[in-house]
Coordinates of C-alpha atoms in Angstrom, one line a residue:
X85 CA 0.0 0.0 0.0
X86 CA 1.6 3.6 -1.2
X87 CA 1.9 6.2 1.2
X88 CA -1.3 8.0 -0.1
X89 CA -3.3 4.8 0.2
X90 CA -2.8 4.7 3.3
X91 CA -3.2 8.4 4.1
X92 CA -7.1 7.7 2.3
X93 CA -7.7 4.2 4.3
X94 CA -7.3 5.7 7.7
X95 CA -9.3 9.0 7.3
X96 CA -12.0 6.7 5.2
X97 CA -12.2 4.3 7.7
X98 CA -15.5 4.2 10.0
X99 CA -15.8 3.1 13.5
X100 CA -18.2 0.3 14.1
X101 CA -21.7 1.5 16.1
X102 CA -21.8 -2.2 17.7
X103 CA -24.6 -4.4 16.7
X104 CA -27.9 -2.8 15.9
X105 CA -30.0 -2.9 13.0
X106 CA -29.4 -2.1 9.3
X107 CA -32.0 -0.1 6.9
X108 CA -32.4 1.1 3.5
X109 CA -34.0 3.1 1.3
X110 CA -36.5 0.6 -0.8
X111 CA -37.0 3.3 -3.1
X112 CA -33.5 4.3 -4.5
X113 CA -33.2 0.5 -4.7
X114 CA -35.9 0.0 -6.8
X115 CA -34.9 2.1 -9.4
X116 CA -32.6 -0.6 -10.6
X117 CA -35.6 -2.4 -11.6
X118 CA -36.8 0.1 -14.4
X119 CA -33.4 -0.1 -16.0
X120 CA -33.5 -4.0 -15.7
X121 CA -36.7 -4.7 -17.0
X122 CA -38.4 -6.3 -14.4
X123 CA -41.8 -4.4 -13.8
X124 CA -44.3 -8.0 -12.6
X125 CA -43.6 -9.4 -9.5
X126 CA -44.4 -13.2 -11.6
X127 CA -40.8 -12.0 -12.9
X128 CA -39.9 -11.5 -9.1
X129 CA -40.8 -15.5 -8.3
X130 CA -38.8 -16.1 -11.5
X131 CA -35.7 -14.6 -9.5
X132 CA -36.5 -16.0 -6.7
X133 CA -36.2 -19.1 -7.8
X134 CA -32.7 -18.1 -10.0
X135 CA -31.6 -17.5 -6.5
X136 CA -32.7 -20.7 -4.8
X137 CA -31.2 -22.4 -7.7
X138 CA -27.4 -20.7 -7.3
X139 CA -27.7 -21.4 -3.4
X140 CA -26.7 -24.9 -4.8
X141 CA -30.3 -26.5 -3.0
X142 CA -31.8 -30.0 -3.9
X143 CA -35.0 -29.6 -2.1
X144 CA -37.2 -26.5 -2.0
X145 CA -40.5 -26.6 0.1
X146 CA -43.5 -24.2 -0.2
X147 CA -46.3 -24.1 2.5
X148 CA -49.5 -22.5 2.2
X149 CA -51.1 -20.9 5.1
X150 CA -54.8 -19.6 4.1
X151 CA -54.9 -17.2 1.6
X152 CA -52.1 -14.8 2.4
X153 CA -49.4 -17.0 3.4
X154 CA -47.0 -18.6 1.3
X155 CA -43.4 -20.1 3.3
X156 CA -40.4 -20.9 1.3
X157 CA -38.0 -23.3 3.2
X158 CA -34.5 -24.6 1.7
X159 CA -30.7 -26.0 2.9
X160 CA -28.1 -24.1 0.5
X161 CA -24.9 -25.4 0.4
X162 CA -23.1 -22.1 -1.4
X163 CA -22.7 -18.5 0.6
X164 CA -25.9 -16.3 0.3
X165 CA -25.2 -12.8 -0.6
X166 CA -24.8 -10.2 2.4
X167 CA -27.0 -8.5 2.5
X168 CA -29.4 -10.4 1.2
X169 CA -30.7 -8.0 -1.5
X170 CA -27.6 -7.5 -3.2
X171 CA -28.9 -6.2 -6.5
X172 CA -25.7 -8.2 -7.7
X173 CA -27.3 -11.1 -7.1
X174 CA -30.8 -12.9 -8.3
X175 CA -31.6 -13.6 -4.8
X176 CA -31.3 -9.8 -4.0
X177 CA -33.1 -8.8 -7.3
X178 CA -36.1 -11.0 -6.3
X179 CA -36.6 -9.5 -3.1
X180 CA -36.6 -5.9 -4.5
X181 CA -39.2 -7.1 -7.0
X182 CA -41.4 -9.0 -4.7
X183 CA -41.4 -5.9 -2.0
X184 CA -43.7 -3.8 -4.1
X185 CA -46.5 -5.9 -3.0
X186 CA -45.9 -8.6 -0.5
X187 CA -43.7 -8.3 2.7
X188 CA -40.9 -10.9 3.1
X189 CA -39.1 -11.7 6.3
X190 CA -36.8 -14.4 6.8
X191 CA -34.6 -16.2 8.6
X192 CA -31.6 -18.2 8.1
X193 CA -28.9 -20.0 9.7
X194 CA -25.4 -20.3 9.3
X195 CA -21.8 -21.0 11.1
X196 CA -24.1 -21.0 14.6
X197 CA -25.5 -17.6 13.8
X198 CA -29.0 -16.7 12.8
X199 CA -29.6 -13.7 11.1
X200 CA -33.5 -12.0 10.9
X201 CA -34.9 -9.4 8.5
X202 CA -37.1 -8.4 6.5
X203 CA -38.3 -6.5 3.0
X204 CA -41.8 -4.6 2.9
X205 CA -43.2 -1.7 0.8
X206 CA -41.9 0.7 3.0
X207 CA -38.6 -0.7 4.6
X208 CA -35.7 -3.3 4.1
X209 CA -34.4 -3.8 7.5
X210 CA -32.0 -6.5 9.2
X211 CA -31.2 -7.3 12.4
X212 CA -27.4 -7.9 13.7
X213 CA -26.8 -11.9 14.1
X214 CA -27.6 -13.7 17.1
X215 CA -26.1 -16.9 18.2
X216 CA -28.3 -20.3 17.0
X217 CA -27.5 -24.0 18.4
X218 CA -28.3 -25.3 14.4
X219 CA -25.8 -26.3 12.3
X220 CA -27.7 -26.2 9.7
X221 CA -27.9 -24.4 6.9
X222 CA -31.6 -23.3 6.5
X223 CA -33.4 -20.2 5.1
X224 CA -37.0 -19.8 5.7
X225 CA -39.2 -17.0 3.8
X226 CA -42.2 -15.9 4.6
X227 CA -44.4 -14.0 2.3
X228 CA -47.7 -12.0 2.5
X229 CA -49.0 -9.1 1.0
X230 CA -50.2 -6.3 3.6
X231 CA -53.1 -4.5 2.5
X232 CA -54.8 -8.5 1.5
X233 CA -58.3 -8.2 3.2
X234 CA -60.7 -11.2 3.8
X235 CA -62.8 -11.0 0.4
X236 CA -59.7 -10.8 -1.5
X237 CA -58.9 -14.3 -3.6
X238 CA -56.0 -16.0 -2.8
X239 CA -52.4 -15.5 -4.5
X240 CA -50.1 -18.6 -4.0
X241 CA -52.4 -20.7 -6.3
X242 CA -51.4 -18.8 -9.7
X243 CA -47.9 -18.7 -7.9
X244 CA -47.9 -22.3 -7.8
X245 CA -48.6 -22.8 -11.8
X246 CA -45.8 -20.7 -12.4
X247 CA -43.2 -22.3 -10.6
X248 CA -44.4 -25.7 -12.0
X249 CA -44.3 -24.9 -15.6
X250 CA -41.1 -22.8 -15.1
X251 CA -38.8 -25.4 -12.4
X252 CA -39.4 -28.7 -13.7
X253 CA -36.5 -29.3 -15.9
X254 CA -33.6 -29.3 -13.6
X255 CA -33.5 -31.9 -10.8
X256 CA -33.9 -29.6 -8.2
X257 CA -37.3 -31.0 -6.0
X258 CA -40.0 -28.1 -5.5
X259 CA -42.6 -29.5 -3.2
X260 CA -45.8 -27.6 -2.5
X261 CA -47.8 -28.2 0.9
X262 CA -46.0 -31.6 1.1
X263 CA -46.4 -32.9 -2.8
X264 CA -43.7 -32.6 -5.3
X265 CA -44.6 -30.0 -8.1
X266 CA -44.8 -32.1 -11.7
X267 CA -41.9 -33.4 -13.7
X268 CA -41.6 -31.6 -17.1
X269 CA -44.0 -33.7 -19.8
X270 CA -42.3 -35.3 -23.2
X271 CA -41.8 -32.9 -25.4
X272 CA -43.3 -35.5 -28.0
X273 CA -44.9 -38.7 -28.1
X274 CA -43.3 -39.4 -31.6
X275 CA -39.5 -38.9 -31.7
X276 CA -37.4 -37.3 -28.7
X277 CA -33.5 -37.1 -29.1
X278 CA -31.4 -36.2 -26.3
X279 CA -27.9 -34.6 -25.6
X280 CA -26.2 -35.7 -22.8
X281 CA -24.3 -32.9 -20.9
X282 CA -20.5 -33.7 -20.7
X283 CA -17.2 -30.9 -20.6
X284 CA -18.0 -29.3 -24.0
X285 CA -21.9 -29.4 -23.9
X286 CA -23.0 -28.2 -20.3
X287 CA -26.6 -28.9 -18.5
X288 CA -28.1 -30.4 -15.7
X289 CA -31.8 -30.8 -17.6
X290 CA -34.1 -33.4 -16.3
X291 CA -34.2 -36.1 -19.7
X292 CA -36.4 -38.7 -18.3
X293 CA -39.3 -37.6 -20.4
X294 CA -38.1 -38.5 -23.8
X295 CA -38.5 -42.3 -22.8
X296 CA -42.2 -41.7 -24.0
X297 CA -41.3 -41.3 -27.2
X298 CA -41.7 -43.9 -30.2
X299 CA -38.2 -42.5 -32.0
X300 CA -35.3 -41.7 -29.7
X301 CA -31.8 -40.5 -30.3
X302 CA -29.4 -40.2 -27.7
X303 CA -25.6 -38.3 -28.1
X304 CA -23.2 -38.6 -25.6
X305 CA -20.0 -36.9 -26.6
X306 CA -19.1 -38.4 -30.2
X307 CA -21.5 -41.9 -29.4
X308 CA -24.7 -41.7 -30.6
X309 CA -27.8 -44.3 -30.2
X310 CA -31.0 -44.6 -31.7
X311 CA -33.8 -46.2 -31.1
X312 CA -37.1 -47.1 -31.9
X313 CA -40.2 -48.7 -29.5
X314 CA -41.3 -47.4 -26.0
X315 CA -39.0 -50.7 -24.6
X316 CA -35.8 -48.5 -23.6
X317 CA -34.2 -47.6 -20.3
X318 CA -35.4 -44.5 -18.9
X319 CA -32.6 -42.0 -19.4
X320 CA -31.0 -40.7 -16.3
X321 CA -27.7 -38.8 -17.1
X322 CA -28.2 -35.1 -17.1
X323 CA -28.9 -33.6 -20.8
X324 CA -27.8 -30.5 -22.3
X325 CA -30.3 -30.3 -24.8
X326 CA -33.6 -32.2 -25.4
X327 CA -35.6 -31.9 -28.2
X328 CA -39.4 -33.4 -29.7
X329 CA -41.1 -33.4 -32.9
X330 CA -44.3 -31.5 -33.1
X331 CA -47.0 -31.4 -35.7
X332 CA -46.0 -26.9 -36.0
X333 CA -45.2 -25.2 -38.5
X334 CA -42.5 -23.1 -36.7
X335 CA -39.7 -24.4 -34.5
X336 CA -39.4 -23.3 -30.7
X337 CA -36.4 -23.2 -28.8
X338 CA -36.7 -22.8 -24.6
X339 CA -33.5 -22.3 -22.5
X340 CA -33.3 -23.0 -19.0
X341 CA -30.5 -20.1 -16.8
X342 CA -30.1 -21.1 -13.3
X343 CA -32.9 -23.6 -12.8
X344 CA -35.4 -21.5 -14.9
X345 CA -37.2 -22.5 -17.9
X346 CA -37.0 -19.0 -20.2
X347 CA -39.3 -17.4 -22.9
X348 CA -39.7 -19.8 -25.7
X349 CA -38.6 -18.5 -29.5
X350 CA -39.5 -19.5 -32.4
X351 CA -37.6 -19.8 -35.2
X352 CA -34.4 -20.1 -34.0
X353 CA -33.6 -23.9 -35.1
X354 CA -33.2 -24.5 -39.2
X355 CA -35.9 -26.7 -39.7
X356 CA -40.0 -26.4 -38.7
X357 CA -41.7 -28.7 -36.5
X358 CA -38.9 -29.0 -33.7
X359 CA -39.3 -28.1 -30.3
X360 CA -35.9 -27.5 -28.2
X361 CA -35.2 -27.7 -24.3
X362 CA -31.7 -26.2 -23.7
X363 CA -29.5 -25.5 -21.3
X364 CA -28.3 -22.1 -21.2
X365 CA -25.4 -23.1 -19.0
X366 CA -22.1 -20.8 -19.8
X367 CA -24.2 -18.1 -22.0
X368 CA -24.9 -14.8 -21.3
X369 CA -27.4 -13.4 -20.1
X370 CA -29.3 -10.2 -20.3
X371 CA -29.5 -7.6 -17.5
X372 CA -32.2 -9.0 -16.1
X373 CA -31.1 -12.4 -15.8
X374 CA -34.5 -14.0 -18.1
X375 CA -33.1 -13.6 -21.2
X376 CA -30.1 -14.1 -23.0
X377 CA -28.0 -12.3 -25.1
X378 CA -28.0 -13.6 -28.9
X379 CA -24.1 -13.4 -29.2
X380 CA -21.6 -15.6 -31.1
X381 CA -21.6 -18.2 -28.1
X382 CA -25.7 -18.2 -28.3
X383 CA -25.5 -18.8 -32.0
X384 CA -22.5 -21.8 -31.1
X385 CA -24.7 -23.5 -28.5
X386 CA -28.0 -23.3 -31.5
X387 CA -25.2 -24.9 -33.9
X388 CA -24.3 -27.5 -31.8
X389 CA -28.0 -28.8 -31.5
X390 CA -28.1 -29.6 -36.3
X391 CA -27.9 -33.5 -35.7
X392 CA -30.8 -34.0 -33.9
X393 CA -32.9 -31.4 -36.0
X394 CA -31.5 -32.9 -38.9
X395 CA -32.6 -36.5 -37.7
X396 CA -35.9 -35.2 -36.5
X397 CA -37.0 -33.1 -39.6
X398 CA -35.8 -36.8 -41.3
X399 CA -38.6 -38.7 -39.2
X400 CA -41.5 -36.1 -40.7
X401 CA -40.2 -35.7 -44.3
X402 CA -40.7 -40.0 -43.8
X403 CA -44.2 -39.6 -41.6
X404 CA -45.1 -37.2 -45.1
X405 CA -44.0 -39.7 -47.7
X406 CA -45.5 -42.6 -46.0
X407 CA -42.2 -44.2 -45.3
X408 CA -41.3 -46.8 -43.0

């Protein structure tokens, strides 16, 4: 450290207070959003979940409590951003978006301390760690909105049908009041081919759909399978990429960032009649983390998915002529 460095750390430097409480303004916070692009708090549960996902947590458990009570409970195995609406981080982003409406506190545990706060319309505040007797590491968030009155209609149901057609294709286990949300359905009953995720083709995608299909082709680094009857083995590896044949005249391509299942597109993939389940593992992603920049590396990972569009547009040019 130079001489002026030092001369700038000591008169920059600020005494601790002791342990207390810490606030902010919600408002200056929330500005970020606007310039981010996330205006509906459906795109807060989104982030949420981004945030759940990067916490590295197998098992996520929502609880219901009448109509104005939802609880989110998880063990995370990686470090949670302090504090925990670090704008930096989805888990931060989430509870800035989710604050407009509903007021969050939570709770979580780790290294024998507890730490409590909470994020409302009108305040983000935190309280200075306490000493806990669990080892564990457990976060707990509780959600409500505040000006909900009796005749209003409950909320967590259409928060439910989000999360299950947005979670199910990474092998993370979202349970709702005790029964596991759905696994993701085939993405076609006729043919289904499958990439396997391996050092050059990333994922973690749940694959054990595409055993209901008639066709299926399976790639695993240069070795490539196919198959026809509903007789296989169920396929259990984690994919990078699956993909179905539908009966469309446009081709759809979803990508799934952190444990999310993105904004379909169409038109993306070279042939029609191709649906596509990627993983956008190693891409890059737009400001507000549920989209993803169309860049050279976007247009690689589309590339990399010809062979099976190939082999499935071969299937319907065959189902056309008639061909066996």
């Amino acid at each position: 450290m130079s001489e002026l460095d030092q001369i700038l750390a000591e008169h920059s430097a600020l005494a601790s207070a002791g342990a207390g409480q810490f606030t902010v303004d919600p408002r200056r916070q929330r500005d970020l959003l606007a310039r981010l692009g996330l205006q509906s708090t459906a795109q807060g549960f989104l982030k949420l979940c981004q945030g759940i996902h990067r916490s590295g947590a197998t098992r996520v458990q929502c609880i219901t409590s009448g109509k104005n009570s939802l609880q989110i409970a998880f063990f995370y195995t990686r470090l949670l951003p302090e504090p925990l609406w670090d704008p930096g981080e989805p888990l931060g982003l989430a509870l800035l978006n989710l604050s407009q409406e509903y007021a969050i506190h939570w709770e979580w545990n780790s290294n024998r301390l507890v730490r409590v706060g909470c994020a409302t319309p009108d305040r983000f505040e935190t309280q200075a760690p306490t000493p806990s007797l669990q080892d564990d590491c457990l976060m707990i968030l509780n959600l409500s909105r505040p000006d909900a009155k009796w005749w209003h209609r409950g909320w967590a149901g259409g928060i439910r049908s989000l999360l299950a057609s947005r979670v199910s294709w990474n092998p993370q286990v979202w349970t709702w009041d005790g029964h596991p949300l759905p696994i993701p359905p085939p993405l076609s009953s006729r043919a289904q081919a499958v990439i396997f995720a391996d050092g050059e083709s990333p994922g973690d995608l749940l694959a054990s759909s595409a055993g209901a299909a008639l066709y299926r082709r399976a790639r695993y680094g240069t070795t490539v399978e196919e198959e026809k009857g509903l007789e296989g083995s169920p396929y259990l590896r984690p994919a990078h990429a699956i993909l179905g044949l539908t009966g469309n005249s446009w081709s759809e391509t979803f990508f799934v960032l952190d444990g999310v299942l993105l904004e379909g597109e169409r038109n993306l993939l070279d042939r029609p009649g191709v649906v596509a389940v990627v993983s956008a593992d190693g891409l890059t992603p737009s400001l507000s983390g549920l989209e993803l920049v169309h860049d050279a590396a976007f247009r690689q990972r589309l590339q990399g998915l010809r062979p099976e569009v190939s082999w499935l547009d071969g299937i319907s040019q065959r189902g056309r002529t008639g061909a066996v």
